[in-house]
PDB file of C-alpha atoms and ligand atoms in Angstrom:
ATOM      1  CA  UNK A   1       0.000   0.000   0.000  1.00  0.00           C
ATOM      2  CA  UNK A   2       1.226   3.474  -0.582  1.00  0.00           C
ATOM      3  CA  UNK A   3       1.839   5.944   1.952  1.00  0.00           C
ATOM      4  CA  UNK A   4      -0.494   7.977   0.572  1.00  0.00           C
ATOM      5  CA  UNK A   5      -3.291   5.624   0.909  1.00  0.00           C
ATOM      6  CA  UNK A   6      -2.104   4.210   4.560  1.00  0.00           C
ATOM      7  CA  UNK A   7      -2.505   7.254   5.708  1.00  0.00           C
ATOM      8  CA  UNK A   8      -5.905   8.206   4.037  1.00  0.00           C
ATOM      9  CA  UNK A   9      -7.256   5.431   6.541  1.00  0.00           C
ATOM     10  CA  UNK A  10      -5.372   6.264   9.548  1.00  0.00           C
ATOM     11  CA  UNK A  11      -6.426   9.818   8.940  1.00  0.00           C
ATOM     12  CA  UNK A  12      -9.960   8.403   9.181  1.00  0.00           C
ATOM     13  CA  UNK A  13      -9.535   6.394  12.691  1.00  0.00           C
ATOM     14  CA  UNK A  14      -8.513   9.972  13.577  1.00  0.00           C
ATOM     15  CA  UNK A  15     -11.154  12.071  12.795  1.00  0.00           C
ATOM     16  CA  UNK A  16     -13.719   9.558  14.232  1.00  0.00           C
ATOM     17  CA  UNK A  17     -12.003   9.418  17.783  1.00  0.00           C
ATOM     18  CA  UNK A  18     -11.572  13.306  17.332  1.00  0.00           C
ATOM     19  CA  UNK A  19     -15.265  13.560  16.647  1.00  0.00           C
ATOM     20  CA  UNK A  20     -16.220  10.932  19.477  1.00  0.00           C
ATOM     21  CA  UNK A  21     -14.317  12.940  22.182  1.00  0.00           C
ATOM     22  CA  UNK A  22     -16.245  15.914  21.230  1.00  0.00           C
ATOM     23  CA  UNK A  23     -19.337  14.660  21.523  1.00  0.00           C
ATOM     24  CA  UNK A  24     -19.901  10.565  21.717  1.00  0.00           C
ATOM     25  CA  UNK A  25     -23.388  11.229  19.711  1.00  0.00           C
ATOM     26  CA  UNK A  26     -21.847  12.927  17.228  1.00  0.00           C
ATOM     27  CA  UNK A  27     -22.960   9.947  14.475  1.00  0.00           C
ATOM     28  CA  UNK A  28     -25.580   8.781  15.953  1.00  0.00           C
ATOM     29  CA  UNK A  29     -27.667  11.738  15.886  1.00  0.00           C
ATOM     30  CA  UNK A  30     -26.285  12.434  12.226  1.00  0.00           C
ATOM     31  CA  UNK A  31     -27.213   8.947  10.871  1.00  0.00           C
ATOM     32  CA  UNK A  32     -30.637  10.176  11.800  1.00  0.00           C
ATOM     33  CA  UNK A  33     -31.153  12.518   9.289  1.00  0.00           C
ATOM     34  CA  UNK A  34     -30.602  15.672   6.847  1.00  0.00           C
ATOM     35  CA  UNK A  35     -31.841  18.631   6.808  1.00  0.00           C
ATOM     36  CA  UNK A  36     -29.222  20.710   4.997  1.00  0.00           C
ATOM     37  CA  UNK A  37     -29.940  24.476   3.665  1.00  0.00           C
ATOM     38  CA  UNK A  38     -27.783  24.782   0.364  1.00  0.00           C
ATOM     39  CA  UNK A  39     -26.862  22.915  -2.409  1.00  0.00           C
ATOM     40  CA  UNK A  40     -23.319  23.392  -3.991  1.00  0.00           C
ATOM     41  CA  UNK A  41     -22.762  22.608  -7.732  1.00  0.00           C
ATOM     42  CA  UNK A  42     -18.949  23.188  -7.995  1.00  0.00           C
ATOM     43  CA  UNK A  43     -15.840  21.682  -9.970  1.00  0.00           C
ATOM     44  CA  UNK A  44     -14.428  18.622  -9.291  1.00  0.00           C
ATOM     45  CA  UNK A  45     -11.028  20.247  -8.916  1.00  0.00           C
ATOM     46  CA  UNK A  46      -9.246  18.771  -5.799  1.00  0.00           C
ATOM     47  CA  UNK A  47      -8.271  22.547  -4.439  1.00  0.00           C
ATOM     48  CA  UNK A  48     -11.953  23.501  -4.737  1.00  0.00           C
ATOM     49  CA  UNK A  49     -13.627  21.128  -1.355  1.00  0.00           C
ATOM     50  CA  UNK A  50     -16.865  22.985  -1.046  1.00  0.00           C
ATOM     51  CA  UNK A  51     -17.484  22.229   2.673  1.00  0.00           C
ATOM     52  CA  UNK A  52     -13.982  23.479   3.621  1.00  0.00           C
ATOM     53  CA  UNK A  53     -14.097  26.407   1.964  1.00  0.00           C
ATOM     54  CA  UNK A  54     -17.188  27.575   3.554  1.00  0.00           C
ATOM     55  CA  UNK A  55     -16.767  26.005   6.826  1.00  0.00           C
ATOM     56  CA  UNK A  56     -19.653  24.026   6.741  1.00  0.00           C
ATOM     57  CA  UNK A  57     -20.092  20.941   9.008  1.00  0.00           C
ATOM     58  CA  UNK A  58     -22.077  17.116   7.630  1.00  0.00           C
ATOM     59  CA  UNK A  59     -24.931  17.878   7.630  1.00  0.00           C
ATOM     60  CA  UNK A  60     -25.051  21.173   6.115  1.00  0.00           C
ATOM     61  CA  UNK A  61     -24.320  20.983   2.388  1.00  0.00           C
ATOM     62  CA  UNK A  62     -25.630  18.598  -0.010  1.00  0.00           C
ATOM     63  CA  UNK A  63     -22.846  18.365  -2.835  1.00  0.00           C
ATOM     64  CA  UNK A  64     -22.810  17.607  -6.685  1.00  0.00           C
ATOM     65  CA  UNK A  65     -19.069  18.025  -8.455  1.00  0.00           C
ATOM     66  CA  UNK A  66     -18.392  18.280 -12.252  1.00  0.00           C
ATOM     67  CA  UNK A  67     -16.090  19.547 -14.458  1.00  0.00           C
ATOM     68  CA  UNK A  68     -16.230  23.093 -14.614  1.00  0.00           C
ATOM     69  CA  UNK A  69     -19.351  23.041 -12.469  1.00  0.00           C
ATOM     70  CA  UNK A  70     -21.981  23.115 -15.208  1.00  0.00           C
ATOM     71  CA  UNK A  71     -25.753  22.585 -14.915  1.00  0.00           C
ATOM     72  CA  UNK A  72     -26.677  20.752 -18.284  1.00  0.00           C
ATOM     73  CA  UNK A  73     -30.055  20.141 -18.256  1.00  0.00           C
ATOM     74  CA  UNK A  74     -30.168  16.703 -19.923  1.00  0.00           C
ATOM     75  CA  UNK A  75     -27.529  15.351 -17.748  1.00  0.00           C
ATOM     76  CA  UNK A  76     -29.519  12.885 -15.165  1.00  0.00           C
ATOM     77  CA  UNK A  77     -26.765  13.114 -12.625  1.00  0.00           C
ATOM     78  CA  UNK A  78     -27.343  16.719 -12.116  1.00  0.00           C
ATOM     79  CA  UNK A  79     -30.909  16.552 -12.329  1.00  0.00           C
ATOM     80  CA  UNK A  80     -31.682  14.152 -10.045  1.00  0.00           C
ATOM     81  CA  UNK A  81     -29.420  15.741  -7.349  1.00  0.00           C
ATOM     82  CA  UNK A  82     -31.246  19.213  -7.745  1.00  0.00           C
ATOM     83  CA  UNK A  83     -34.570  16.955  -7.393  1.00  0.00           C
ATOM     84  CA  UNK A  84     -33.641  15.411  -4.528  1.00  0.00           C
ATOM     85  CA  UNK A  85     -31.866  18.933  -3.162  1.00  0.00           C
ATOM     86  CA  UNK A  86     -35.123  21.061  -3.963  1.00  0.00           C
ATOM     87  CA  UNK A  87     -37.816  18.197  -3.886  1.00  0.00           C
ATOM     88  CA  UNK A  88     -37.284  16.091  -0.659  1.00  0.00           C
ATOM     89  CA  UNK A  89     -34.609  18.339   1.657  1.00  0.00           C
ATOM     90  CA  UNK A  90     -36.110  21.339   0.802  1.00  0.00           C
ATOM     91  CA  UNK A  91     -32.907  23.418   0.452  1.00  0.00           C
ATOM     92  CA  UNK A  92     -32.858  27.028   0.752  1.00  0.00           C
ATOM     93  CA  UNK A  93     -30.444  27.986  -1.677  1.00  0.00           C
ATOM     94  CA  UNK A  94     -28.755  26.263  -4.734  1.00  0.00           C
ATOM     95  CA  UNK A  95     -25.090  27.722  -5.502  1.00  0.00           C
ATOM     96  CA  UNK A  96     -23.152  27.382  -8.352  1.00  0.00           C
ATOM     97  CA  UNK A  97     -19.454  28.079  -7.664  1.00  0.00           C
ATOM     98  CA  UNK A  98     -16.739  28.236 -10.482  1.00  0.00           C
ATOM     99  CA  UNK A  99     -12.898  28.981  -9.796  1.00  0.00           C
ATOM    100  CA  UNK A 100     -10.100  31.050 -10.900  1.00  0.00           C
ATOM    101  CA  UNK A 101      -7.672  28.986 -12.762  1.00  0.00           C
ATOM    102  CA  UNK A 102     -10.574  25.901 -14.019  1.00  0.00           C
ATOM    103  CA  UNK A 103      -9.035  23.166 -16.605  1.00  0.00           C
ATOM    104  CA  UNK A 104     -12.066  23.050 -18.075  1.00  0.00           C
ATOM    105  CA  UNK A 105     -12.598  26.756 -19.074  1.00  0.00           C
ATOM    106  CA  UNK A 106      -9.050  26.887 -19.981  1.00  0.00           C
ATOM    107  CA  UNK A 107      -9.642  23.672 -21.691  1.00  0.00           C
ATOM    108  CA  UNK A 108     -12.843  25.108 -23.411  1.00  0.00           C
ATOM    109  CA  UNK A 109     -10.870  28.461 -24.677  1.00  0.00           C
ATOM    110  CA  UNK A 110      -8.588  26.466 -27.007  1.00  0.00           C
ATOM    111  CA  UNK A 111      -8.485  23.716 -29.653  1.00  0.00           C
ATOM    112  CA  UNK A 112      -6.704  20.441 -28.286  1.00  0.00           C
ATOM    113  CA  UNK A 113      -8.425  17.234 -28.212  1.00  0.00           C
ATOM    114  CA  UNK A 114      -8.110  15.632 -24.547  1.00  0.00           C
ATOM    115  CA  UNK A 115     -10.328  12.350 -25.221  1.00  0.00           C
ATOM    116  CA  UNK A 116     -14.089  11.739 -24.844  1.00  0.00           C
ATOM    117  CA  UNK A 117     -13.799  14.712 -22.503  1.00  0.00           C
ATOM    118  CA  UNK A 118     -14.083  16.822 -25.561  1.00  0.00           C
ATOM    119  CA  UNK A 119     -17.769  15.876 -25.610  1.00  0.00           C
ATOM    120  CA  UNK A 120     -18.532  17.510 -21.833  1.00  0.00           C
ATOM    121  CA  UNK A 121     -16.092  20.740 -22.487  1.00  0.00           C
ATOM    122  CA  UNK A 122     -18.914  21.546 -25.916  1.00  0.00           C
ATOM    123  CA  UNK A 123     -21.106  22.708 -23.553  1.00  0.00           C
ATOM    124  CA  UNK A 124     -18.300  24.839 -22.576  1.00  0.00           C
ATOM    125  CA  UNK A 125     -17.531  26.191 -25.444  1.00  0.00           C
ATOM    126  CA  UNK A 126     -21.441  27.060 -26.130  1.00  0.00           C
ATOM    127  CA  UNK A 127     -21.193  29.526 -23.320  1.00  0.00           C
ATOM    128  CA  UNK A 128     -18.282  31.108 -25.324  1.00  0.00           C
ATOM    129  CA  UNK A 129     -20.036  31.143 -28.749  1.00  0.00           C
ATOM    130  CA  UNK A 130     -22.915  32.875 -26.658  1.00  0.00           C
ATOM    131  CA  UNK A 131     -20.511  35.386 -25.472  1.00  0.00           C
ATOM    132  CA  UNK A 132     -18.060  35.681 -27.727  1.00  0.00           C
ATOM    133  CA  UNK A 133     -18.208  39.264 -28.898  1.00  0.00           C
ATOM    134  CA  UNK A 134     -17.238  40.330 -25.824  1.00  0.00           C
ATOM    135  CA  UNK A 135     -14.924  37.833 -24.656  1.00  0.00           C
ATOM    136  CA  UNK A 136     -12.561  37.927 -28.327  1.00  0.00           C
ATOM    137  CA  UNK A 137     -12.779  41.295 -27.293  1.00  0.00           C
ATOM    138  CA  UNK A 138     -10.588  40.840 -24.373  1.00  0.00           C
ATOM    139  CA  UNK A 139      -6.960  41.220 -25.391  1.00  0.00           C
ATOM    140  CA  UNK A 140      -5.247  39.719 -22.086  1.00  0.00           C
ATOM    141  CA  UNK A 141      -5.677  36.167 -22.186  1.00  0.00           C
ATOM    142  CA  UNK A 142      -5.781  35.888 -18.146  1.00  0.00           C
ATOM    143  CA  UNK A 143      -8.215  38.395 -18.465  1.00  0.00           C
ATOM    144  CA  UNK A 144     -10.490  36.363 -20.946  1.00  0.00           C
ATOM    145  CA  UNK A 145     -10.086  33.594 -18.925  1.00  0.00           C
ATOM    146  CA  UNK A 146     -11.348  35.409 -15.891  1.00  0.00           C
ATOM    147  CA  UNK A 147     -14.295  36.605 -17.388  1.00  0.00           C
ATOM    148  CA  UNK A 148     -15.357  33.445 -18.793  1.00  0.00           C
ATOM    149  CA  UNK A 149     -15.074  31.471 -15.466  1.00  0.00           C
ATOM    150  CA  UNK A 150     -17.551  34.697 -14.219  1.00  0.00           C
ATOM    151  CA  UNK A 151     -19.547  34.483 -17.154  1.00  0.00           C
ATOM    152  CA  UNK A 152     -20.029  30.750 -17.290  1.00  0.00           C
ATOM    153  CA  UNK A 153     -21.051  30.605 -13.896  1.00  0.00           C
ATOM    154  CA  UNK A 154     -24.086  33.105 -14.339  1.00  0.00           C
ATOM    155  CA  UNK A 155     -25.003  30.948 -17.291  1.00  0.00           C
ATOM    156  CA  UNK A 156     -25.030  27.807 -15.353  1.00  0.00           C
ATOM    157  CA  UNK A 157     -27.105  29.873 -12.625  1.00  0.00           C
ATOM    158  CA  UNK A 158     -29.211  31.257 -15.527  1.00  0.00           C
ATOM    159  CA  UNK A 159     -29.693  27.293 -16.630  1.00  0.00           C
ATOM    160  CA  UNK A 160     -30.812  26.395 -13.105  1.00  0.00           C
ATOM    161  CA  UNK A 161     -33.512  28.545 -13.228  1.00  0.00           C
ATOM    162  CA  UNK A 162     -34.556  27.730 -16.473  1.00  0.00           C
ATOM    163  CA  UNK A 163     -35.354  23.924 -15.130  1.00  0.00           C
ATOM    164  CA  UNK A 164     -38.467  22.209 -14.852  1.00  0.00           C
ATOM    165  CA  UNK A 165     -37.619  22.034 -11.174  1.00  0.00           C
ATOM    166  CA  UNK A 166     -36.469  25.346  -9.748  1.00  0.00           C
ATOM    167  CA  UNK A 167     -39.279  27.116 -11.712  1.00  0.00           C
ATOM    168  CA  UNK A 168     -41.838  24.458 -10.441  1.00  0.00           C
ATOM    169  CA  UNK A 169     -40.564  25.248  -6.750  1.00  0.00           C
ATOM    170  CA  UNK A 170     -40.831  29.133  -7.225  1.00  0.00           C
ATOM    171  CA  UNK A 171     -44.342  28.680  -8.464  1.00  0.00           C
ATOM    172  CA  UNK A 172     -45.264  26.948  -5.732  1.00  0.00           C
ATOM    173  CA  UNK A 173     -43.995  29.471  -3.083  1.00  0.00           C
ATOM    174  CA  UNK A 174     -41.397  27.361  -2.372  1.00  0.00           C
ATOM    175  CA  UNK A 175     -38.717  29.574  -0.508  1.00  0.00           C
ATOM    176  CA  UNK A 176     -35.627  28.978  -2.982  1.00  0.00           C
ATOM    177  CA  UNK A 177     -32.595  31.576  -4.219  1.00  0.00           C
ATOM    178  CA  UNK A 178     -29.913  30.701  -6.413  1.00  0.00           C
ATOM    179  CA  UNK A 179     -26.699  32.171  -6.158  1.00  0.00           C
ATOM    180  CA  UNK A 180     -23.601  32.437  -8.368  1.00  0.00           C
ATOM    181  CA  UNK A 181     -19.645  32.770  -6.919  1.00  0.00           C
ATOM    182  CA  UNK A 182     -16.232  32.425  -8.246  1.00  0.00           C
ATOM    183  CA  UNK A 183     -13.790  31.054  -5.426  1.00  0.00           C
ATOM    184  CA  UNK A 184      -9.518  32.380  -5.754  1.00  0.00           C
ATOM    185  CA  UNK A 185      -7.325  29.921  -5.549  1.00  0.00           C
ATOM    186  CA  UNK A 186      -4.452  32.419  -5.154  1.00  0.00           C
ATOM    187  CA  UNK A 187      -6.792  34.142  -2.688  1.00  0.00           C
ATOM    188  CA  UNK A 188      -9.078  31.774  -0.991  1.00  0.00           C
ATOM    189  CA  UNK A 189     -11.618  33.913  -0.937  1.00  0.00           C
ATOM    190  CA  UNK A 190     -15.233  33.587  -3.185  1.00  0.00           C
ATOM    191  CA  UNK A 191     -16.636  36.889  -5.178  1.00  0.00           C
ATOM    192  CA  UNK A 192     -20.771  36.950  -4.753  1.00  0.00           C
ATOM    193  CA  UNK A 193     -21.370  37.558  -8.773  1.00  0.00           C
ATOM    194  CA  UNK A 194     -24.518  39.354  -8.029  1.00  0.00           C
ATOM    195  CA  UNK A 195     -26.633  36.622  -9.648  1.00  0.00           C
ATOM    196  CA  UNK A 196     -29.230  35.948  -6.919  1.00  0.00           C
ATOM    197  CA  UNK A 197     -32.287  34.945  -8.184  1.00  0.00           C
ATOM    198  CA  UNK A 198     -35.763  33.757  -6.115  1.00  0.00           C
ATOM    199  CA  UNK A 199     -38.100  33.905  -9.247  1.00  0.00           C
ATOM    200  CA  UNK A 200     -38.214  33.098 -13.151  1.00  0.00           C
ATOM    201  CA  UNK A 201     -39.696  36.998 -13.967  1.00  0.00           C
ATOM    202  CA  UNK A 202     -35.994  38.135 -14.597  1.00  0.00           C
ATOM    203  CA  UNK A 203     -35.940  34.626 -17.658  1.00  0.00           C
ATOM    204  CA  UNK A 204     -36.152  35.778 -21.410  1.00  0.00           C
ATOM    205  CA  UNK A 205     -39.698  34.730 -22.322  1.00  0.00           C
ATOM    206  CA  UNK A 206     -39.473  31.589 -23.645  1.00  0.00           C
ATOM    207  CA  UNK A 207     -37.840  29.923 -21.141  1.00  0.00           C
ATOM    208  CA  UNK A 208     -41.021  31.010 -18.011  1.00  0.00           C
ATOM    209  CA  UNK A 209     -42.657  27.975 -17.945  1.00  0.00           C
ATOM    210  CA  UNK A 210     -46.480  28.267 -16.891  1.00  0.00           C
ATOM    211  CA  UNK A 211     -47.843  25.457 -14.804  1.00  0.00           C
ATOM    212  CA  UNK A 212     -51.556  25.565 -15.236  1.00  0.00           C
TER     213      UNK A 212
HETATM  214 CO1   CO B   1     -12.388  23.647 -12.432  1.00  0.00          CO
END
C-alpha cells in the first residue's frame, strides 16, 4: 500500500475518535437525518472542497461536483441531485461556484483534443459562442479567462432557473434563491457575482414555464 493511501485510513480512525471525544453522539444523531440548507454545484477540482471552503459541518451541504461546475439540463446526474436537493430536503439555496484557474474553461478556450472529454467541455464552449463578442474582445488572455469562469457561472445559474424544477418550486412558493460565486485559488476567498435569483420573472420569455 502506498503511503499515501495508509494514511488516508489512519487519517480516518482519527477524525472519528476526534469527533467521538467531542461529543460521543456525534454519528448517531447524524445517521438520523438531513436537513441541509444549500446545495453546492462546484468543480471537481481537488483545491476547490466545497465544505472546507465555507466552513460548513455534515450535515449542512448537499454536494454535486463536475467539471467546470456546469448545470446541463439533460444530464440525469445533475438533475436528479437538484430533485432530490429542492424536492425532498427542501434546500434554501442552490449555488453554483466556479474557480479562478478551471481546466475546463481553460480547456474550453482552445483547440486540443483531450479524449471523450471533448464531448462535456462543448457545452463549454457554447457559453463562449454565446458570449463571444465580448470575450474575443478581451486582449489579455488571463483576463479572458477570468471573465469566462464569471460568465459561465451566471449561465449555469441562468440554466438552473430555467429547469423544470427550480421554476416548479418558485411557483409553488417554495422559498428557494440561487446564487452564483467564483472562489480564488491564489486568494481563498469567493466573489458573490450578483446573480441571486428567487423567481423566473428576470428569464427571457421563452424559457417562463407556466404550470396551469
Ligand atoms: Co475547475
Amino acid at each position: 500500500m502506498s503511503d499515501f493511501y495508509k494514511k488516508i485510513l489512519d487519517n480516518n480512525k482519527k477524525w472519528v475518535e476526534d469527533q467521538l471525544n467531542n461529543d460521543p453522539e456525534y454519528f448517531k444523531d447524524l445517521a438520523k437525518s438531513q436537513t441541509p440548507p444549500l446545495l453546492w454545484i462546484g468543480c471537481s477540482d481537488s483545491r476547490v472542497p466545497a465544505n472546507e471552503i465555507i466552513g460548513a459541518k455534515p450535515g449542512e451541504v448537499f454536494v454535486h461536483r463536475n467539471i467546470a461546475n456546469m448545470v446541463v439540463h439533460s444530464d440525469m446526474n445533475m438533475l436528479s441531485v437538484l430533485d432530490y436537493a429542492v424536492n425532498v430536503l427542501k434546500v434554501k439555496h442552490v449555488l453554483v461556484c466556479g474557480h479562478y484557474g478551471c481546466g475546463g474553461i481553460k480547456a474550453a478556450m482552445g483547440n486540443a483534443s483531450i479524449g471523450i472529454i471533448d464531448n462535456w467541455i462543448r457545452h463549454i464552449k457554447d457559453v463562449y459562442r454565446l458570449h463571444h463578442l465580448y470575450l474575443d474582445s478581451i486582449v489579455d488572455e488571463t483576463e479572458r479567462f477570468n471573465k469566462f469562469v464569471e460568465i459561465n457561472v451566471k449561465e449555469q445559474v441562468y440554466d438552473l432557473a430555467k429547469t423544470s424544477i427550480v421554476q416548479s418550486a418558485w411557483r409553488s412558493g417554495q422559498e428557494l434563491t440561487i446564487h452564483g460565486w467564483v472562489y480564488g485559488l491564489n486568494s481563498g476567498f469567493v466573489t458573490d457575482l450578483g446573480v441571486n435569483f428567487s423567481s423566473n420573472k428576470d428569464l427571457t420569455g421563452v424559457y417562463q414555464l407556466n404550470f396551469e
